[in-house]
Every structure is written in C-alpha cells, then in structure tokens.
Coordinates of C-alpha atoms and ligand atoms in Angstrom, one line a residue:
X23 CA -27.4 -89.8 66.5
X24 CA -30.9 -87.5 65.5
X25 CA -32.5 -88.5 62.4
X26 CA -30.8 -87.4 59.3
X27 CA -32.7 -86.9 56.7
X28 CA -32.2 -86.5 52.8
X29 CA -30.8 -83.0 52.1
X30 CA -31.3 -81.7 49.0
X31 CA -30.4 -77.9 49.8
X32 CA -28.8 -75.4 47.6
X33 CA -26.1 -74.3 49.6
X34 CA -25.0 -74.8 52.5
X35 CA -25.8 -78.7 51.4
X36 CA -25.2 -82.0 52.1
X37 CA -22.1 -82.8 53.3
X38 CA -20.8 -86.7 53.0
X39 CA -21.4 -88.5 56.2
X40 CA -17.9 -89.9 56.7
X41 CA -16.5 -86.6 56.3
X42 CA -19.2 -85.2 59.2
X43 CA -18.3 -88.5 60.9
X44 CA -14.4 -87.5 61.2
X45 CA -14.8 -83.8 62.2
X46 CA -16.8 -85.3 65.3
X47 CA -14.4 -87.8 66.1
X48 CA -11.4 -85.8 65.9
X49 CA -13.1 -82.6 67.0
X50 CA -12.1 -82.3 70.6
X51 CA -8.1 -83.3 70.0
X52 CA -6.7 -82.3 66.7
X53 CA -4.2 -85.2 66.2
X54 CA -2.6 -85.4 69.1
X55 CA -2.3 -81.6 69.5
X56 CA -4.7 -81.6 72.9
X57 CA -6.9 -78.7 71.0
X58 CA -9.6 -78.7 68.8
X59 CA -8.8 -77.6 64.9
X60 CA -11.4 -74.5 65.7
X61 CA -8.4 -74.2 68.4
X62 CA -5.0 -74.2 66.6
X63 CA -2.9 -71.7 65.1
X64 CA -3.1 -71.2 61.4
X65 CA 0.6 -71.1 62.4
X66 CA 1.2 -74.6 63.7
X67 CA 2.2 -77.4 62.1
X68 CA -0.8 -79.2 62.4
X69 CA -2.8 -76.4 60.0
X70 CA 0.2 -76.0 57.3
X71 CA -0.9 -79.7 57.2
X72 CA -4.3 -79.2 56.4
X73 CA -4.1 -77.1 54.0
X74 CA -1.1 -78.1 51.8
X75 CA -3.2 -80.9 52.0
X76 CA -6.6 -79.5 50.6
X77 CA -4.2 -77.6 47.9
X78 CA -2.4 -81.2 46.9
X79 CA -5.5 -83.0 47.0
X80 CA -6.9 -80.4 44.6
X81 CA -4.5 -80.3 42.4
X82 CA -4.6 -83.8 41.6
X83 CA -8.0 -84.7 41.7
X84 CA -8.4 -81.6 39.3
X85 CA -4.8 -82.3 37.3
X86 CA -4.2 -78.9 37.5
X87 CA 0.4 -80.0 37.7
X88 CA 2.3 -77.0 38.8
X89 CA 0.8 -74.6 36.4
X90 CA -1.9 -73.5 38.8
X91 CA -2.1 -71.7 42.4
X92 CA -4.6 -72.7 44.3
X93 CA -6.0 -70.4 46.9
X94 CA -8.6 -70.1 49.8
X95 CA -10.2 -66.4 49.8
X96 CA -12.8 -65.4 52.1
X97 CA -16.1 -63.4 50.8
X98 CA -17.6 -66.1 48.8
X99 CA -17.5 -66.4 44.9
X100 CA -18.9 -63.0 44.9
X101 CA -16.0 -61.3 45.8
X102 CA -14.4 -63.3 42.7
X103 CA -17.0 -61.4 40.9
X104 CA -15.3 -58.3 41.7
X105 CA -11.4 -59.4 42.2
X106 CA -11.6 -61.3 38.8
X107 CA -12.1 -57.5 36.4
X108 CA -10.0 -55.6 38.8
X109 CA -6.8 -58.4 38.6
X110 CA -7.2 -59.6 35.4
X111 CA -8.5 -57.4 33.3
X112 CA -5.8 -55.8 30.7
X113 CA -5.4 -52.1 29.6
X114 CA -6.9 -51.4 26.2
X115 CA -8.6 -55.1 25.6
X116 CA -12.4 -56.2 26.0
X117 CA -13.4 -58.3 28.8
X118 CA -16.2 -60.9 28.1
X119 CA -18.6 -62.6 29.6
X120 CA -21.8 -65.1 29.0
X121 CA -24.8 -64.7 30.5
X122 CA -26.6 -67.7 31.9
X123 CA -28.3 -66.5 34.7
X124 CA -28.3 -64.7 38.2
X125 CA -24.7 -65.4 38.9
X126 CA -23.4 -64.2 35.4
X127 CA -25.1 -61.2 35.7
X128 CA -23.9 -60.2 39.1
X129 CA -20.6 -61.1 37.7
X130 CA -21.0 -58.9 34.2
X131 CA -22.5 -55.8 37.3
X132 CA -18.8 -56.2 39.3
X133 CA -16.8 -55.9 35.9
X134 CA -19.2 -52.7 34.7
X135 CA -19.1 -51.4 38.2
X136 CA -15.4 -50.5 37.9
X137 CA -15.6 -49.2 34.0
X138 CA -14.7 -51.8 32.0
X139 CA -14.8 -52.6 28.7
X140 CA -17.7 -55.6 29.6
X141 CA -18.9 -57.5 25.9
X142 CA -21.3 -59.7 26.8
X143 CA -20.9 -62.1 23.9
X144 CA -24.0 -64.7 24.2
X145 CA -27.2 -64.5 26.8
X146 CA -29.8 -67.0 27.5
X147 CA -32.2 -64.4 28.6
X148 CA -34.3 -64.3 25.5
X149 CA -35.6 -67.6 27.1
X150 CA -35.7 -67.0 30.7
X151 CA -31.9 -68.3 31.1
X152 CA -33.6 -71.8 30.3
X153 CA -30.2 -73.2 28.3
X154 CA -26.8 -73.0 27.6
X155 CA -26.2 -70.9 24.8
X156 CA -23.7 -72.1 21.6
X157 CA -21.8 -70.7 18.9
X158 CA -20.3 -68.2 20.6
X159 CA -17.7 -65.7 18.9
X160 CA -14.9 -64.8 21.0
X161 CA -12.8 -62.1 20.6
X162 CA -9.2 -63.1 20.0
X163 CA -8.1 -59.5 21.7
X164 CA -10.3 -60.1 24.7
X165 CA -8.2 -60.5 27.9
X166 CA -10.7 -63.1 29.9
X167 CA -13.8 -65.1 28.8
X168 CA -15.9 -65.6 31.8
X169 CA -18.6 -68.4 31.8
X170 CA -20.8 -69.5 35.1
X171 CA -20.4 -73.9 34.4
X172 CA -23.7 -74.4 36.5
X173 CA -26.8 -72.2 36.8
X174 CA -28.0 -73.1 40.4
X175 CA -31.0 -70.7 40.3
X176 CA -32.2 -72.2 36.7
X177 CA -30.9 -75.9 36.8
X178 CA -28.7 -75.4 33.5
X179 CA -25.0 -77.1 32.9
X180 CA -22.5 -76.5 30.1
X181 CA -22.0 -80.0 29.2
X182 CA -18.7 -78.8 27.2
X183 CA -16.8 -75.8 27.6
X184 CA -16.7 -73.3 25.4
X185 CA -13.6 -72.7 23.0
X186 CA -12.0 -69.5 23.5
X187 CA -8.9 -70.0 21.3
X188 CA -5.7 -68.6 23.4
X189 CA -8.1 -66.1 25.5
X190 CA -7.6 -67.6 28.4
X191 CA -11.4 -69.2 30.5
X192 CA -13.0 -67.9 33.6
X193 CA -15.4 -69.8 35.2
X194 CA -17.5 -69.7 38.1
X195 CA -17.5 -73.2 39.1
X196 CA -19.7 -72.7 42.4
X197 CA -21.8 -75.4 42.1
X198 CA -20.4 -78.0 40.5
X199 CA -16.6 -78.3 41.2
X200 CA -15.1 -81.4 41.4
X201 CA -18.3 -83.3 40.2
X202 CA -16.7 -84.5 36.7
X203 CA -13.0 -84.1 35.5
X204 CA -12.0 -81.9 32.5
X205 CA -9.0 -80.1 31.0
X206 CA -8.1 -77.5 32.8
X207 CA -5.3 -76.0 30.4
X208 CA -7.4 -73.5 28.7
X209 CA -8.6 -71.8 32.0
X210 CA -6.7 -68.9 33.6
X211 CA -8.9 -69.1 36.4
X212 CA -11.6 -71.4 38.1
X213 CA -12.9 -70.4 41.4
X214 CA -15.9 -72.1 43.2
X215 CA -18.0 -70.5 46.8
X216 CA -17.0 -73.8 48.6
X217 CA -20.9 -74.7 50.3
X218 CA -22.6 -76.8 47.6
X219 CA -19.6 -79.6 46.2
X220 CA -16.7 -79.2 48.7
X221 CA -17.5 -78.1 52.1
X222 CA -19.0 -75.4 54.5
X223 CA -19.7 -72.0 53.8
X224 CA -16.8 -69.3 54.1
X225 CA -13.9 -69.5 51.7
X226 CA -14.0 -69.3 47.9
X227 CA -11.4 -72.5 46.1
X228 CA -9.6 -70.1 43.6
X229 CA -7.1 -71.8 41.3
X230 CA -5.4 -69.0 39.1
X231 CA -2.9 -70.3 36.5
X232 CA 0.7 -69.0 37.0
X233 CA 0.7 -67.1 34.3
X234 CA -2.3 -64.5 35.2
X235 CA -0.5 -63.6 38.4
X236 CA 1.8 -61.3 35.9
X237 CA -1.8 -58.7 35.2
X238 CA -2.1 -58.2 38.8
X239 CA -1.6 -54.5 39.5
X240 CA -0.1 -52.8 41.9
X241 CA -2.6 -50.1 42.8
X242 CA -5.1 -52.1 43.9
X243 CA -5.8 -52.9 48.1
X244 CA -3.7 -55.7 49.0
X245 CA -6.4 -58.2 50.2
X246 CA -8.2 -58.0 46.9
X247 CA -4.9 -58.8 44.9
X248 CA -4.5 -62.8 43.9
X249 CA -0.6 -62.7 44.3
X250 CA -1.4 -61.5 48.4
X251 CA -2.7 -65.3 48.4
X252 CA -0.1 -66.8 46.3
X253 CA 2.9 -65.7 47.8
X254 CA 1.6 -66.2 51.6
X255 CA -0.1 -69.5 50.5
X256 CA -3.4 -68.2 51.6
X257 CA -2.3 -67.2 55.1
X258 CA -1.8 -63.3 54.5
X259 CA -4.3 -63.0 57.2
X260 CA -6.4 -65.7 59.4
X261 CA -7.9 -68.0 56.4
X262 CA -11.1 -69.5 57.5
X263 CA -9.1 -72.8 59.0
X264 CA -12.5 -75.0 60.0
X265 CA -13.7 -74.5 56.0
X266 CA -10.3 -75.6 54.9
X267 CA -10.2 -78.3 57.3
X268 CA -13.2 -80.0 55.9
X269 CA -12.5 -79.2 52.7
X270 CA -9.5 -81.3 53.1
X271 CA -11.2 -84.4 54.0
X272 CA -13.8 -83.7 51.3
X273 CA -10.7 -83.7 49.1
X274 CA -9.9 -86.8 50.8
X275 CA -13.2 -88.7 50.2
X276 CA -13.3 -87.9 47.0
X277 CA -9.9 -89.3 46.6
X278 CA -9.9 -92.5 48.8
X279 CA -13.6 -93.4 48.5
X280 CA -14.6 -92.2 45.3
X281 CA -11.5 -93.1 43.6
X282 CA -11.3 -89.3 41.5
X283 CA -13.5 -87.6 39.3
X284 CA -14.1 -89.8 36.6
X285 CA -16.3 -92.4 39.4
X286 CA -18.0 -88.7 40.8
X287 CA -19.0 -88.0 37.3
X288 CA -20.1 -91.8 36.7
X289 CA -22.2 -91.6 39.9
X290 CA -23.6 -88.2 39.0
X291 CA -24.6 -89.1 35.8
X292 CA -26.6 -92.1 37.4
X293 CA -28.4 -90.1 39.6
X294 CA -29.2 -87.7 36.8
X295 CA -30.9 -89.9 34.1
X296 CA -33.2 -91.6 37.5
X297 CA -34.6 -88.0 38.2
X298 CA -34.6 -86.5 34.8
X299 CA -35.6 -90.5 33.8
X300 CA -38.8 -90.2 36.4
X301 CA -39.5 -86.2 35.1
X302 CA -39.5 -87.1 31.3
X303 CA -41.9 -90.4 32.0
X304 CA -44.2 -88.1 33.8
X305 CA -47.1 -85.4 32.8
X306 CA -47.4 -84.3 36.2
X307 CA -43.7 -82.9 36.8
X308 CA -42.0 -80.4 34.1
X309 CA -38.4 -80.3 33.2
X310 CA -37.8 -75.8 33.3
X311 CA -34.4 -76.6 31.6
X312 CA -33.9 -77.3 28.1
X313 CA -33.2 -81.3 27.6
X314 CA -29.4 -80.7 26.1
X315 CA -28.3 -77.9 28.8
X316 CA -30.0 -79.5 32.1
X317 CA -27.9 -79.4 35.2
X318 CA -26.7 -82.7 36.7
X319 CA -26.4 -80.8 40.1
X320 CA -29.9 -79.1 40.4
X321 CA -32.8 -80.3 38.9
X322 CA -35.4 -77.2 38.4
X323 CA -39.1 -78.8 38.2
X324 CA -42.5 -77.2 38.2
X325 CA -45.9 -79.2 39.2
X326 CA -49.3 -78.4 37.5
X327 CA -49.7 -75.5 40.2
X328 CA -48.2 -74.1 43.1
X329 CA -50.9 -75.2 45.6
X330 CA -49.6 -78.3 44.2
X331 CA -45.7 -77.0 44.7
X332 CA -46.1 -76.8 48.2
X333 CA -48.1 -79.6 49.4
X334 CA -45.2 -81.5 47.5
X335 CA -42.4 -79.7 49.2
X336 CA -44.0 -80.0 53.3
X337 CA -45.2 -83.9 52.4
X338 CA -41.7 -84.4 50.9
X339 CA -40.3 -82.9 54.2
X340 CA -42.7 -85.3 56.3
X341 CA -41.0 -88.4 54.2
X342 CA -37.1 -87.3 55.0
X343 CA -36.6 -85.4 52.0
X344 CA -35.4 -82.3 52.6
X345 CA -34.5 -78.4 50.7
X346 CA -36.9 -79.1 47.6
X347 CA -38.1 -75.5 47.0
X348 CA -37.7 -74.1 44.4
X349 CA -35.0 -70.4 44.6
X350 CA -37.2 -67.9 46.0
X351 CA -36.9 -65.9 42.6
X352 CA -38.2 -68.3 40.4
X353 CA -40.3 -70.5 42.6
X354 CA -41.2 -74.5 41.8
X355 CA -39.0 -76.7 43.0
X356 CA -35.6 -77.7 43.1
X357 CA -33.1 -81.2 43.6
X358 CA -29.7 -79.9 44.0
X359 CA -28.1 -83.3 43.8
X360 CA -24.5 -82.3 44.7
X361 CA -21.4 -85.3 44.5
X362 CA -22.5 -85.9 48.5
X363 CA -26.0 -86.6 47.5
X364 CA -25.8 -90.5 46.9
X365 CA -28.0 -92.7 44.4
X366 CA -30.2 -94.3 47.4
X367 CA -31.1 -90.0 48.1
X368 CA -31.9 -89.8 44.5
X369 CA -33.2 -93.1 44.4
X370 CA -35.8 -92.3 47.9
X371 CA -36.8 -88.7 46.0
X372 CA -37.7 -90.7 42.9
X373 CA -40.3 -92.9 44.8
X374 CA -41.8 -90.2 46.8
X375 CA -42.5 -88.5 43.1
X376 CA -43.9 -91.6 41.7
X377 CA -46.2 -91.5 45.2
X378 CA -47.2 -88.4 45.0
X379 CA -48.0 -88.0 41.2
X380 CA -49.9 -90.9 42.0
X381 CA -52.0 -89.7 44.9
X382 CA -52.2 -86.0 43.3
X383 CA -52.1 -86.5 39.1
Ligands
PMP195 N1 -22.1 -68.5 41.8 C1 -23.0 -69.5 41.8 C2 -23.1 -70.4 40.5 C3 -23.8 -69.7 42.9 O1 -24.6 -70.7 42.9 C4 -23.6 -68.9 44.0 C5 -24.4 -69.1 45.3 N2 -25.6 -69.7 45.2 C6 -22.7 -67.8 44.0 C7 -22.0 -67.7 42.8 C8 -22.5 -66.9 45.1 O2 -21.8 -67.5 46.0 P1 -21.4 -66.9 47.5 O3 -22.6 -67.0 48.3 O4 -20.3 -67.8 48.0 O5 -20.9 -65.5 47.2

C-alpha cells in the first residue's frame, strides 16, 4: 500500500480505512456472485441486499422507526434544494428558511426561483455568516422550516435544533449526518450530499417522513417527485449502486465499530475541544466562528497573514496532513474533521500547529 496521508478535505473526504479496506477485498467477486459490485444488476439479489441494507442501517442508527422513507437520489444535495419547494411546498402558506451561509442561500435561490412565497425568518449575514442565529419566530402557517445543521464553507454548527412547533423541519444535513444522534420526530425531511460523513460522491441520503409524501403533486416531472423514490425504493431508474454500496458499509462501521451515534458524537466532541483546545491557547491561529456556534466538522482558522496561510497549508502537506485550505471563497484555512477523521488525525494536526506556531509566531 502508497502512503496515506491525513485527509482533511471538504468533500469528497476521508473515508474509514476498514471500509476502503473491504471494497478492495471484495472488489473483484461480489459475494460469491463472480462479478464485481460496479458489475451487477441493480436487479439482482445481491444489490436489493445492499441497499435494504444501507436503508435499515440508517434507520436505526438514526431511529428514524417506520415513520420515515429513506431514499438515494442522484444530483447531490443541490437538487434537494430545488425538489424540496417544488414537493413540499403547500398552496397558499409561507415557506421558510434560515440563512447560515452559502448552502442556505442557494437553497432560499431554488425556492424563489419557482415563485414561492420564500420568508427568510433569521440570517447570519450581518456578521459574515460567523454564527448560528437564535430566537427565531416561526410561522405556525408556514408549510416547511428549512435550516442548513452545518455551515461547511464558514465552520458553524447548530448545536440544538430549532423549535418549529408542528411546522414540520427541513434540514440540509450535508456535512454532518450521522456524526451525533438526535430526535428526528420534528423533521419532515433530512437529506445529506453523501461525500463528507457517509460515503463517495453521487447520491443524496433523503429521509422524508411518511406523512410529506401526501404534498407531492402530480404535475411535476416524475424524477423530481419523492414518491418516484418511495414507491420504487430508489430503483425507478439505475441508482448510483457503487455510492450505495459503500454507504452500506459506512452504515455498517458505524454500527459494528463505533457502536451508534452516541460513541460518533463522543469521539467527535474529543477531537473538537483538542483543535478548538490548541486554537483558543494560541495568538497565532484565529477561531472565524463564534465560540457557541463553531462546527465540530470543520474548523475555519485564519493565521496572522496569508503568506503565512500558505506556507502553513504546503508544510502541512509535506508532514501528511492533507486538504487544509481554506474554501476558495473565503480563504484561510480549514480542518474538516468528519466521523472518519480519527483522534490520532486530529491529534498529528494539533502538533504540526504547535510546530509551526512555534517556528513562525
Ligand atoms: N449543502 C452543504 C452543507 C454542503 O456542504 C454542500 C457541498 N459542499 C452542498 C449542500 C452541496 O452538495 P452537492 O455538491 O452534493 O450538491
């Protein structure tokens, strides 16, 4: 095996190795099948396998009982930005969103886009989307409230959810699904691009709640319609099979190795406070996020300049630590520290900061 080094990329990002570790082995014969999984049917046996297994596997690590579908739907999390207004929204009613950042306001764009009634009800703007914003006022008419739980562009995390009353939750759970457990009964819908926290790029995880199946109209294209998905378990059309596949044994890992969500989030939380721990010891390296709304996935950090920036990101690169620019749109630099990232990654980063502050401070 090459060297692999300590990936702290965006998305696509780190993958677990024993996940990577069972693709290879069973890469060339799929169980006994003679083919390959990039091979088989989506018709055979052994895919309906795989994926009623990612779907089980999801719904228990995430509780989500039979109340919930949960889907696979190619074109990322931005397509949810658009199939989310035109399937859920509701004649006559507001639809409302917060805005926390890149990925809420390409969401808000889809809803306006196709003329609805869009109320955005909170924004972190006024402060360059640097925190989560609170008391928020929610419509009881509205028919969604859509949130973003992660800001991967501007390291910000709601560390509890908002309270929307009976109007049911939205939320773009890209990049940090499946990294702690919650309730998921006040959520009509939580869908998550699956390349950061649960596999490769190519599918969106949608899990709709029964329920919101009924606002689905009937004039709209039938691959941009959630019950297409939920009556056909995903397989309309050719689902993205590899992406599911190792979703499944993501699933599985998280299960069998990690023992569930509550040990992810206990491990997460670890890694956190030795980062943020090193960043809030230090003069040289600056939090961007606000203390009570920073991110436990990415960790946004500016040096004293950006000469500075880059020497840090190439040396860090040298010393097996990879991805640590910041998103082109902001600059500095950025940890994403997804569920695959372990402590001893954190732990190697947190060193190499110590080092260099000390070299460069
Ligand atoms: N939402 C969030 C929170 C994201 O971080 C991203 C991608 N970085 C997206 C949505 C867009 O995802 P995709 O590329 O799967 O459309």
């Amino acid at each position: 095996m090459g060297r692999r080094i300590h990936n702290f990329n965006a998305g696509p990002a780190a993958l677990p190795l024993p996940v990577l570790e069972e693709v290879q082995l069973e890469l060339l014969d799929y169980k006994g099948s003679g083919m390959s999984i990039l091979e088989l049917s989506h018709r055979s046996k052994w895919f309906d396998n795989v994926i009623n297994e990612a779907v089980e596997r999801t719904r228990r690590l995430l509780n989500l009982g039979d109340d919930f579908e949960v889907l696979f739907i190619q074109g990322g999390a931005s397509l949810q930005f658009c199939m989310i207004p035109m399937n859920l929204a509701l004649p006559g009613k507001p639809v409302e969103y917060v805005n926390t950042g890149t990925w809420s306001t390409k969401a808000i764009k889809e809803a306006q886009i196709q003329g609805k009634d869009v109320v955005e009800i909170a924004s972190s703007e006024d402060r360059n989307f640097s925190y989560i914003p609170g008391n928020l006022t929610v419509n009881p008419d509205a028919a969604y409230l859509h949130f973003t739980s992660n800001n991967t562009i501007k390291g910000t995390q709601w560390s509890r959810f908002p309270d929307a009353g009976a109007v049911p939750l939205i939320c773009d759970m890209s990049s940090d699904i499946m990294s702690r457990s919650f309730d998921p009964r006040p959520f009509g819908l939580i869908y998550a691009g699956a390349q950061k926290n649960i596999g490769p790029a190519g599918t969106a995880l949608v899990m709709i709640r029964k329920d919101m199946l009924e606002r689905v109209p009937d004039d709209i294209p039938t691959m941009l319609k959630y019950s297409t998905f939920a009556g056909k378990n995903s397989m309309f059309n050719t689902p993205a099979c590899i992406v599911i596949y190792i979703i499944s044994l993501v699933m599985k890992w998280l299960e069998e190795t990690i023992g569930g969500l509550e040990n992810m989030d206990a491990i997460n939380r670890e890694k956190g406070a030795l980062i943020y721990g090193c960043i809030d010891a230090s003069d040289f390296y600056q939090g961007t996020a606000a203390k009570d709304s920073r991110s436990l996935m990415n960790v946004t950090f500016r040096l004293p300049n950006e000469d500075l920036e880059k020497r840090f990101v190439a040396e860090a690169l040298e010393a097996g630590l990879g991805g640590l620019k910041g998103h082109r749109s902001v600059g500095g630099c950025r940890a994403s520290i997804y569920n695959a990232t372990g402590i001893d990654g954190v732990s190697a980063l947190v060193d190499f900061m110590k080092e260099f502050e000390k070299k460069n401070g």
